[in-house]
Short mmCIF file of C-alpha atoms in Angstrom, two decimals:
data_model
loop_
_atom_site.label_atom_id
_atom_site.label_comp_id
_atom_site.label_asym_id
_atom_site.label_seq_id
_atom_site.Cartn_x
_atom_site.Cartn_y
_atom_site.Cartn_z
CA UNK S 14 0.00 0.00 0.00
CA UNK S 15 2.81 2.39 0.87
CA UNK S 16 4.61 1.60 -2.38
CA UNK S 17 1.43 2.41 -4.31
CA UNK S 18 1.05 5.75 -2.56
CA UNK S 19 4.66 6.61 -3.26
CA UNK S 20 4.23 5.68 -6.90
CA UNK S 21 1.11 7.84 -7.29
CA UNK S 22 2.82 10.80 -5.66
CA UNK S 23 5.78 10.40 -8.00
CA UNK S 24 3.45 10.36 -11.02
CA UNK S 25 1.63 13.45 -9.73
CA UNK S 26 4.93 15.26 -9.15
CA UNK S 27 6.12 14.39 -12.63
CA UNK S 28 2.88 15.73 -14.08
CA UNK S 29 3.25 18.98 -12.15
CA UNK S 30 6.84 19.39 -13.27
CA UNK S 31 5.84 18.71 -16.84
CA UNK S 32 3.04 21.29 -16.64
CA UNK S 33 5.37 23.87 -15.16
CA UNK S 34 8.02 23.19 -17.83
CA UNK S 35 5.42 23.53 -20.57
CA UNK S 36 4.18 26.84 -19.12
CA UNK S 37 7.74 28.12 -18.66
CA UNK S 38 8.72 27.24 -22.23
CA UNK S 39 5.59 28.78 -23.75
CA UNK S 40 5.43 31.89 -21.57
CA UNK S 41 8.92 32.76 -20.37
CA UNK S 42 11.31 31.32 -22.96
CA UNK S 43 9.88 33.21 -25.90
CA UNK S 44 11.49 35.69 -28.26
CA UNK S 45 9.36 38.63 -27.03
CA UNK S 46 10.58 38.23 -23.48
CA UNK S 47 14.17 37.88 -24.66
CA UNK S 48 13.91 41.13 -26.61
CA UNK S 49 12.31 42.89 -23.64
CA UNK S 50 15.06 41.57 -21.37
CA UNK S 51 17.72 42.97 -23.69
CA UNK S 52 15.88 46.32 -23.76
CA UNK S 53 15.80 46.31 -19.95
CA UNK S 54 19.54 45.71 -19.74
CA UNK S 55 20.25 48.51 -22.24
CA UNK S 56 17.98 50.97 -20.40
CA UNK S 57 19.59 50.12 -17.04
CA UNK S 58 23.07 50.68 -18.51
CA UNK S 59 21.98 54.05 -19.95
CA UNK S 60 20.57 55.13 -16.58
CA UNK S 61 23.69 54.06 -14.70
CA UNK S 62 25.83 55.92 -17.24
CA UNK S 63 23.90 59.20 -17.35
CA UNK S 64 22.84 59.43 -13.68
CA UNK S 65 26.23 60.23 -12.10
CA UNK S 66 27.07 62.70 -14.87
CA UNK S 67 23.76 64.48 -14.34
CA UNK S 68 24.47 64.83 -10.60
CA UNK S 69 27.86 66.36 -11.35
CA UNK S 70 26.28 68.95 -13.64
CA UNK S 71 23.79 70.08 -10.99
CA UNK S 72 25.53 71.99 -8.20
CA UNK S 73 23.59 73.32 -5.22
CA UNK S 74 25.22 76.30 -3.51
CA UNK S 75 24.86 77.17 0.16
CA UNK S 76 22.93 80.35 -0.68
CA UNK S 77 20.42 78.34 -2.73
CA UNK S 78 20.04 75.92 0.17
CA UNK S 79 19.31 78.81 2.55
CA UNK S 80 16.79 80.50 0.24
CA UNK S 81 14.92 77.29 -0.58
CA UNK S 82 15.06 75.44 2.70
CA UNK S 83 11.62 73.89 2.13
CA UNK S 84 12.29 72.24 -1.25
CA UNK S 85 15.97 71.49 -0.60
CA UNK S 86 15.25 67.99 0.85
CA UNK S 87 13.14 67.19 -2.24
CA UNK S 88 15.97 68.20 -4.57
CA UNK S 89 18.62 66.22 -2.69
CA UNK S 90 16.34 63.16 -2.58
CA UNK S 91 15.69 63.43 -6.33
CA UNK S 92 19.40 63.71 -7.11
CA UNK S 93 20.16 60.69 -4.92
CA UNK S 94 17.67 58.64 -6.96
CA UNK S 95 18.65 60.11 -10.33
CA UNK S 96 19.85 56.75 -11.74
CA UNK S 97 16.58 55.00 -10.95
CA UNK S 98 14.45 57.96 -12.08
CA UNK S 99 16.19 58.03 -15.47
CA UNK S 100 15.65 54.30 -15.89
CA UNK S 101 12.02 54.73 -14.87
CA UNK S 102 11.38 57.53 -17.37
CA UNK S 103 12.91 55.51 -20.21
CA UNK S 104 10.92 52.39 -19.32
CA UNK S 105 7.57 54.17 -19.18
CA UNK S 106 8.40 55.95 -22.45
CA UNK S 107 9.00 52.57 -24.09
CA UNK S 108 5.75 51.15 -22.64
CA UNK S 109 3.71 54.10 -23.94
CA UNK S 110 5.34 54.02 -27.38
CA UNK S 111 4.82 50.29 -27.87
CA UNK S 112 1.17 50.49 -26.78
CA UNK S 113 0.25 53.55 -28.88
CA UNK S 114 2.33 53.01 -32.02
CA UNK S 115 2.91 49.26 -32.31
CA UNK S 116 -0.26 48.29 -30.39
CA UNK S 117 1.80 45.83 -28.37
CA UNK S 118 1.87 45.45 -24.58
CA UNK S 119 5.36 44.64 -23.29
CA UNK S 120 4.50 42.69 -20.14
CA UNK S 121 8.06 42.25 -18.85
CA UNK S 122 8.95 45.92 -19.19
CA UNK S 123 5.58 46.93 -17.69
CA UNK S 124 6.12 44.62 -14.71
CA UNK S 125 9.64 45.92 -14.11
CA UNK S 126 8.56 49.57 -14.56
CA UNK S 127 5.64 49.18 -12.12
CA UNK S 128 7.77 47.59 -9.41
CA UNK S 129 10.58 50.12 -9.93
CA UNK S 130 8.03 52.96 -9.72
CA UNK S 131 6.82 51.66 -6.37
CA UNK S 132 10.39 51.32 -5.10
CA UNK S 133 11.35 54.87 -6.20
CA UNK S 134 8.19 56.39 -4.69
CA UNK S 135 8.76 54.61 -1.38
CA UNK S 136 12.43 55.61 -1.24
CA UNK S 137 11.56 59.19 -2.14
CA UNK S 138 8.76 59.56 0.41
CA UNK S 139 10.65 57.77 3.20
CA UNK S 140 13.03 60.73 3.38
CA UNK S 141 10.17 63.23 3.59
CA UNK S 142 7.52 61.57 5.77
CA UNK S 143 8.74 61.65 9.37
CA UNK S 144 5.83 59.65 10.80
CA UNK S 145 6.81 55.97 10.75
CA UNK S 146 3.25 54.64 10.63
CA UNK S 147 2.32 56.96 7.76
CA UNK S 148 5.49 56.01 5.87
CA UNK S 149 4.64 52.30 6.18
CA UNK S 150 1.06 52.94 5.08
CA UNK S 151 2.24 54.80 1.98
CA UNK S 152 4.70 52.02 1.14
CA UNK S 153 2.01 49.33 1.39
CA UNK S 154 -0.43 51.29 -0.77
CA UNK S 155 2.28 51.96 -3.35
CA UNK S 156 3.30 48.29 -3.58
CA UNK S 157 -0.33 47.17 -3.92
CA UNK S 158 -0.97 49.67 -6.73
CA UNK S 159 2.25 48.65 -8.50
CA UNK S 160 1.36 44.95 -8.39
CA UNK S 161 -2.18 45.60 -9.64
CA UNK S 162 -0.87 47.71 -12.52
CA UNK S 163 1.85 45.19 -13.37
CA UNK S 164 -0.61 42.29 -13.67
CA UNK S 165 -3.34 44.42 -15.29
CA UNK S 166 -5.75 43.94 -12.39
CA UNK S 167 -6.24 47.57 -11.41
CA UNK S 168 -9.42 48.08 -13.45
CA UNK S 169 -11.27 44.99 -12.13
CA UNK S 170 -10.36 45.82 -8.52
CA UNK S 171 -11.48 49.45 -8.85
CA UNK S 172 -14.76 48.27 -10.37
CA UNK S 173 -15.41 45.99 -7.39
CA UNK S 174 -14.55 48.75 -4.90
CA UNK S 175 -16.78 51.21 -6.73
CA UNK S 176 -19.73 48.80 -6.50
CA UNK S 177 -19.49 48.74 -2.69
CA UNK S 178 -21.22 52.05 -2.01
CA UNK S 179 -23.75 53.96 0.05
CA UNK S 180 -26.08 56.50 -1.53
CA UNK S 181 -27.58 59.56 0.16
CA UNK S 182 -29.93 61.15 -2.34
CA UNK S 183 -27.71 62.24 -5.21
CA UNK S 184 -24.51 61.61 -3.27
CA UNK S 185 -22.82 58.29 -4.10
CA UNK S 186 -20.02 57.35 -1.69
CA UNK S 187 -18.15 54.14 -2.48
CA UNK S 188 -15.10 52.46 -0.99
CA UNK S 189 -13.15 53.58 -4.04
CA UNK S 190 -14.19 57.22 -3.61
CA UNK S 191 -13.21 57.08 0.07
CA UNK S 192 -9.75 55.75 -0.84
CA UNK S 193 -9.37 58.41 -3.51
CA UNK S 194 -10.52 61.12 -1.09
CA UNK S 195 -8.05 60.05 1.59
CA UNK S 196 -5.18 59.98 -0.90
CA UNK S 197 -6.22 63.38 -2.28
CA UNK S 198 -6.52 64.78 1.25
CA UNK S 199 -3.04 63.56 2.17
CA UNK S 200 -1.50 65.03 -0.97
CA UNK S 201 -3.32 68.35 -0.58
CA UNK S 202 -2.51 68.68 3.13
CA UNK S 203 1.17 68.01 2.49
CA UNK S 204 1.13 70.52 -0.38
CA UNK S 205 -0.65 73.30 1.51
CA UNK S 206 1.49 72.82 4.63
CA UNK S 207 4.62 73.02 2.50
CA UNK S 208 3.32 76.19 0.83
CA UNK S 209 2.30 77.71 4.18
CA UNK S 210 5.75 77.00 5.64
CA UNK S 211 7.34 78.69 2.64
CA UNK S 212 5.02 81.69 3.08
CA UNK S 213 5.86 81.80 6.79
CA UNK S 214 9.59 81.84 6.03
CA UNK S 215 9.09 84.73 3.60
CA UNK S 216 7.03 86.63 6.17
CA UNK S 217 9.58 86.08 8.94
CA UNK S 218 12.34 87.55 6.75
CA UNK S 219 10.23 90.63 5.99
CA UNK S 220 11.52 93.73 7.75
CA UNK S 221 8.43 95.87 7.09
CA UNK S 222 6.01 93.77 9.17
CA UNK S 223 5.63 93.82 12.94
CA UNK S 224 6.00 90.54 14.89
CA UNK S 225 2.24 90.43 15.54
CA UNK S 226 1.45 90.97 11.86
CA UNK S 227 3.86 88.19 10.90
CA UNK S 228 2.15 85.73 13.23
CA UNK S 229 -1.34 86.81 12.13
CA UNK S 230 -0.64 86.56 8.39
CA UNK S 231 1.10 83.19 8.68
CA UNK S 232 -1.70 81.72 10.82
CA UNK S 233 -4.46 83.02 8.53
CA UNK S 234 -2.62 81.71 5.46
CA UNK S 235 -2.27 78.24 7.00
CA UNK S 236 -5.92 78.13 8.12
CA UNK S 237 -7.13 79.33 4.72
CA UNK S 238 -5.05 76.79 2.77
CA UNK S 239 -6.08 73.87 4.99
CA UNK S 240 -9.74 74.90 4.71
CA UNK S 241 -9.40 75.06 0.92
CA UNK S 242 -7.88 71.55 0.85
CA UNK S 243 -10.72 70.13 2.96
CA UNK S 244 -13.35 71.79 0.73
CA UNK S 245 -11.72 70.33 -2.39
CA UNK S 246 -11.83 66.84 -0.87
CA UNK S 247 -15.49 67.28 0.15
CA UNK S 248 -16.32 68.44 -3.37
CA UNK S 249 -14.54 65.36 -4.79
CA UNK S 250 -17.13 63.18 -3.02
CA UNK S 251 -19.86 64.97 -4.94
CA UNK S 252 -21.23 66.70 -1.85
CA UNK S 253 -22.90 70.05 -2.56
CA UNK S 254 -20.98 72.70 -0.66
CA UNK S 255 -24.16 74.71 -0.13
CA UNK S 256 -25.34 71.90 2.15
CA UNK S 257 -22.56 72.87 4.51
CA UNK S 258 -24.62 75.89 5.53
CA UNK S 259 -26.91 73.55 7.49
CA UNK S 260 -23.90 71.84 9.01
CA UNK S 261 -22.47 75.25 9.88
CA UNK S 262 -25.64 76.13 11.77
CA UNK S 263 -25.49 72.88 13.74
CA UNK S 264 -21.82 73.47 14.39
CA UNK S 265 -22.63 76.95 15.70
CA UNK S 266 -25.07 75.45 18.20
CA UNK S 267 -22.44 72.92 19.27
CA UNK S 268 -19.91 75.69 19.73
CA UNK S 269 -22.36 77.68 21.79
CA UNK S 270 -23.01 74.71 24.07
CA UNK S 271 -19.71 72.94 24.49
CA UNK S 272 -16.85 74.76 22.79
CA UNK S 273 -17.13 78.20 24.36
CA UNK S 274 -13.66 78.13 25.91
CA UNK S 275 -11.96 76.94 22.72
CA UNK S 276 -13.65 79.57 20.55
CA UNK S 277 -13.04 82.25 23.18
CA UNK S 278 -9.31 81.47 23.10
CA UNK S 279 -9.29 81.56 19.29
CA UNK S 280 -11.10 84.90 19.13
CA UNK S 281 -8.91 86.32 21.90
CA UNK S 282 -5.80 85.23 20.02
CA UNK S 283 -6.96 86.98 16.85
CA UNK S 284 -7.78 90.13 18.84
CA UNK S 285 -4.33 90.12 20.45
CA UNK S 286 -2.71 89.79 17.03
CA UNK S 287 -4.82 92.58 15.58
CA UNK S 288 -4.58 95.20 18.35
CA UNK S 289 -0.86 94.43 18.98
CA UNK S 290 -1.28 94.83 22.75
CA UNK S 291 1.01 91.84 23.28
CA UNK S 292 3.75 90.99 20.81
CA UNK S 293 6.46 88.31 20.62
CA UNK S 294 9.52 89.21 22.76
CA UNK S 295 7.44 91.53 24.98
CA UNK S 296 8.25 91.34 28.71
CA UNK S 297 5.03 90.88 30.68
CA UNK S 298 3.72 89.88 34.10
CA UNK S 299 0.56 87.77 34.31
CA UNK S 300 -0.41 87.03 37.89
CA UNK S 301 2.74 85.65 39.49
CA UNK S 302 4.38 84.87 36.13
CA UNK S 303 7.11 87.27 34.94
CA UNK S 304 8.84 86.60 31.63
CA UNK S 305 8.96 87.38 27.94
CA UNK S 306 6.55 86.26 25.22
CA UNK S 307 8.19 83.33 23.47
CA UNK S 308 5.34 82.51 21.08
CA UNK S 309 2.02 84.18 20.35
CA UNK S 310 -0.41 81.67 18.88
CA UNK S 311 -4.07 81.72 17.95
CA UNK S 312 -5.11 79.57 20.93
CA UNK S 313 -2.46 80.22 23.59
CA UNK S 314 0.56 82.38 24.40
CA UNK S 315 3.87 80.98 25.59
CA UNK S 316 5.66 83.03 28.28
CA UNK S 317 9.19 81.95 29.25
CA UNK S 318 10.62 82.98 32.62
CA UNK S 319 14.27 83.66 33.45
CA UNK S 320 14.38 80.18 35.01
CA UNK S 321 13.66 78.66 31.59
CA UNK S 322 10.14 77.57 32.58
CA UNK S 323 7.66 78.02 29.74
CA UNK S 324 4.12 78.94 30.84
CA UNK S 325 1.30 78.13 28.40
CA UNK S 326 -1.33 80.81 29.05
CA UNK S 327 -4.75 80.68 27.28
CA UNK S 328 -5.39 83.82 25.28
CA UNK S 329 -8.69 84.39 27.08
CA UNK S 330 -6.79 85.09 30.32
CA UNK S 331 -4.66 87.73 28.59
CA UNK S 332 -7.85 89.49 27.47
CA UNK S 333 -9.88 89.21 30.69
CA UNK S 334 -7.12 89.63 33.31
CA UNK S 335 -4.76 92.47 34.15
CA UNK S 336 -1.44 92.15 32.34
CA UNK S 337 1.64 94.22 33.17
CA UNK S 338 3.76 94.93 30.10
CA UNK S 339 7.33 96.09 30.65
CA UNK S 340 7.92 96.81 26.97
CA UNK S 341 4.56 97.63 25.35
CA UNK S 342 5.30 101.18 24.18
CA UNK S 343 8.80 101.73 25.61
CA UNK S 344 11.67 99.36 26.28
CA UNK S 345 12.95 101.53 29.17
CA UNK S 346 12.05 100.44 32.71
CA UNK S 347 12.93 102.07 36.05
CA UNK S 348 14.31 99.85 38.81
CA UNK S 349 14.16 100.71 42.52
CA UNK S 350 16.98 99.23 44.62
CA UNK S 351 16.70 99.71 48.42
CA UNK S 352 19.90 99.93 50.47
CA UNK S 353 20.63 100.82 54.10
CA UNK S 354 23.65 102.37 55.88
CA UNK S 355 24.47 102.72 59.56
CA UNK S 356 23.55 105.87 61.52
CA UNK S 357 27.25 106.68 61.99
CA UNK S 358 27.91 106.95 58.21
CA UNK S 359 27.92 110.09 56.04
CA UNK S 360 24.57 109.97 54.24
CA UNK S 361 25.39 112.50 51.50
CA UNK S 362 28.68 110.80 50.68
CA UNK S 363 26.93 107.42 50.55
CA UNK S 364 24.30 108.80 48.17
CA UNK S 365 27.02 110.18 45.88
CA UNK S 366 28.73 106.77 45.84
CA UNK S 367 25.44 105.03 44.94
CA UNK S 368 24.81 107.38 42.01
CA UNK S 369 28.38 107.12 40.71
CA UNK S 370 28.60 103.32 40.92
CA UNK S 371 25.14 102.76 39.40
CA UNK S 372 26.11 104.90 36.40
CA UNK S 373 29.08 102.61 35.66
CA UNK S 374 26.85 99.60 34.91
CA UNK S 375 26.57 98.99 31.16
CA UNK S 376 22.80 98.52 30.89
CA UNK S 377 21.97 101.57 33.05
CA UNK S 378 20.88 104.56 30.94
CA UNK S 379 22.58 107.91 31.35
CA UNK S 380 19.39 109.77 30.41
CA UNK S 381 17.48 109.77 32.70
CA UNK S 382 20.49 109.65 34.98
CA UNK S 383 20.66 107.41 38.08
CA UNK S 384 19.40 108.93 41.32
CA UNK S 385 19.63 108.11 45.01
CA UNK S 386 16.96 109.22 47.51
CA UNK S 387 16.96 109.30 51.30
CA UNK S 388 13.75 107.42 52.09
CA UNK S 389 13.41 106.99 55.86
CA UNK S 390 14.98 106.56 59.29
CA UNK S 391 14.81 102.83 59.92
CA UNK S 392 15.06 100.88 63.14
CA UNK S 393 18.70 100.00 62.50
CA UNK S 394 19.62 101.92 59.34
CA UNK S 395 19.27 105.01 57.25
CA UNK S 396 17.19 103.80 54.29
CA UNK S 397 18.30 104.89 50.80
CA UNK S 398 16.84 103.98 47.41
CA UNK S 399 18.77 103.83 44.13
CA UNK S 400 16.66 104.53 41.03
CA UNK S 401 17.99 103.64 37.59
CA UNK S 402 16.56 103.27 34.08
CA UNK S 403 17.54 100.23 32.01
CA UNK S 404 16.87 99.00 28.46
CA UNK S 405 15.93 95.58 27.05
CA UNK S 406 14.08 93.82 29.82
CA UNK S 407 14.32 90.55 27.88
CA UNK S 408 17.76 90.24 29.49
CA UNK S 409 16.16 90.37 32.94
CA UNK S 410 16.63 92.71 35.88
CA UNK S 411 18.38 90.50 38.43
CA UNK S 412 21.79 90.82 36.77
CA UNK S 413 21.60 94.65 36.76
CA UNK S 414 20.58 94.86 40.42
CA UNK S 415 23.31 92.42 41.41
CA UNK S 416 26.04 94.35 39.57
CA UNK S 417 24.95 97.69 41.08
CA UNK S 418 24.91 96.28 44.63
CA UNK S 419 28.35 94.69 44.18
CA UNK S 420 29.86 97.96 42.95
CA UNK S 421 28.25 99.93 45.81
CA UNK S 422 29.46 97.38 48.38
CA UNK S 423 33.05 97.51 47.11
CA UNK S 424 33.09 101.31 47.18
CA UNK S 425 31.45 101.45 50.64
CA UNK S 426 34.24 99.28 52.04
CA UNK S 427 36.88 101.53 50.49
CA UNK S 428 35.25 104.73 51.81
CA UNK S 429 34.46 103.38 55.28
CA UNK S 430 30.69 103.46 54.85
CA UNK S 431 29.28 100.87 57.22
CA UNK S 432 26.22 98.73 56.74
CA UNK S 433 24.00 98.34 59.82
CA UNK S 434 23.40 95.29 61.95
CA UNK S 435 20.07 94.76 63.73
CA UNK S 436 20.30 96.06 67.32
CA UNK S 437 18.09 95.21 70.29
CA UNK S 438 18.23 96.49 73.92
CA UNK S 439 17.58 93.82 76.57
CA UNK S 440 16.16 95.00 79.91
CA UNK S 441 16.34 92.46 82.80
CA UNK S 442 13.74 93.11 85.51
CA UNK S 443 14.67 90.23 87.86
CA UNK S 444 17.13 87.35 87.99
CA UNK S 445 17.75 84.42 90.28
CA UNK S 446 20.67 84.83 92.73
CA UNK S 447 22.23 81.51 91.75
CA UNK S 448 22.24 82.53 88.09
CA UNK S 449 23.76 85.91 88.99
CA UNK S 450 26.57 84.22 90.93
CA UNK S 451 27.34 81.98 87.97
CA UNK S 452 27.52 85.02 85.66
CA UNK S 453 29.91 86.77 88.05
CA UNK S 454 32.11 83.68 88.23
CA UNK S 455 32.26 83.62 84.45
CA UNK S 456 33.43 87.25 84.38
CA UNK S 457 36.21 86.41 86.88
#
């Protein structure tokens, strides 16, 4: 029984091998495939020969790289794949010519061109798309499309996907239209974000615009371009854009009920950008937070303190609360520095020293000049106050105060001006005799 089974399996294997050999001889080992293989080899040699020479001819200077920072990665990626792109262009040219002129479909060249197209697209996009999941998704979609095109199965598959659909009145939404819409949305979003980044770079380099105007224009440009991309995708589904008016009304009700804070922050951000009350690099105080405006966005404002802590403050708070600006209309700020000297020191001489030493600090303005006032008779000291005007509060105020105090201290020591120590008088009403005797023994 076992011998019979082995014999039957051997016969079946021989039949399979014979069928495969027959198919291989009739399909693969034919003159058309041999000619197409030779054409492939010639095209590959041409691409490998011209690619390096093309890269040598194209030279990218540092100034060009700086001016076109957005498209520079695209250019470098294209040059790196120049060999394969040349081969690809030649192959698709041959496929089109043979189909239109000779009315012949070169299957081998079409298969190789489709797979090479997928490989080039994946390699090109992998250097641009930073998101790993999105890069893998694009690679899978590209390979699937390439295989379907290579084996001439794209049309049947698209027909099946188009038949799986849902209709809403005159709107026909199929699986195919959803796939096309998602691909179109991805391409449009990438395009508009690239354009908006280029516009933002041009605006940032503009010297005629204020910082607030730069932020406002760049944000409005990005919002407008993204909105345009979404509307184009919606229109591609066959949805009447006038129907969005009803959706806009429902959205307005939803905003009124649940999105008040979000919309309030957005509106407040636009108002701040328009009235220019707060600008990037302004030094402000909000509540207990003192720092300079790092970033002014549509929804929130970033304020960085001297400690490097970045506070994210909703724009609504900047509109509704009291905000102290140290640089709104003038960069000059007056600092008050209290200082005390002992009662035995010469007050007028000490005041002259304070004025002279404060004027030597680099950031202290000479006009208005530094002043020193006699403020009060303290419990242990004569209280003075140094008043100075400084520029550029983005550099902080602690360093200026510290330098002034150090200079005054050094000069006080040279001139014999003494700083006071707290003094207290102790009055003893009664004391135990044993304690008194111990104190007397200690004196002896």
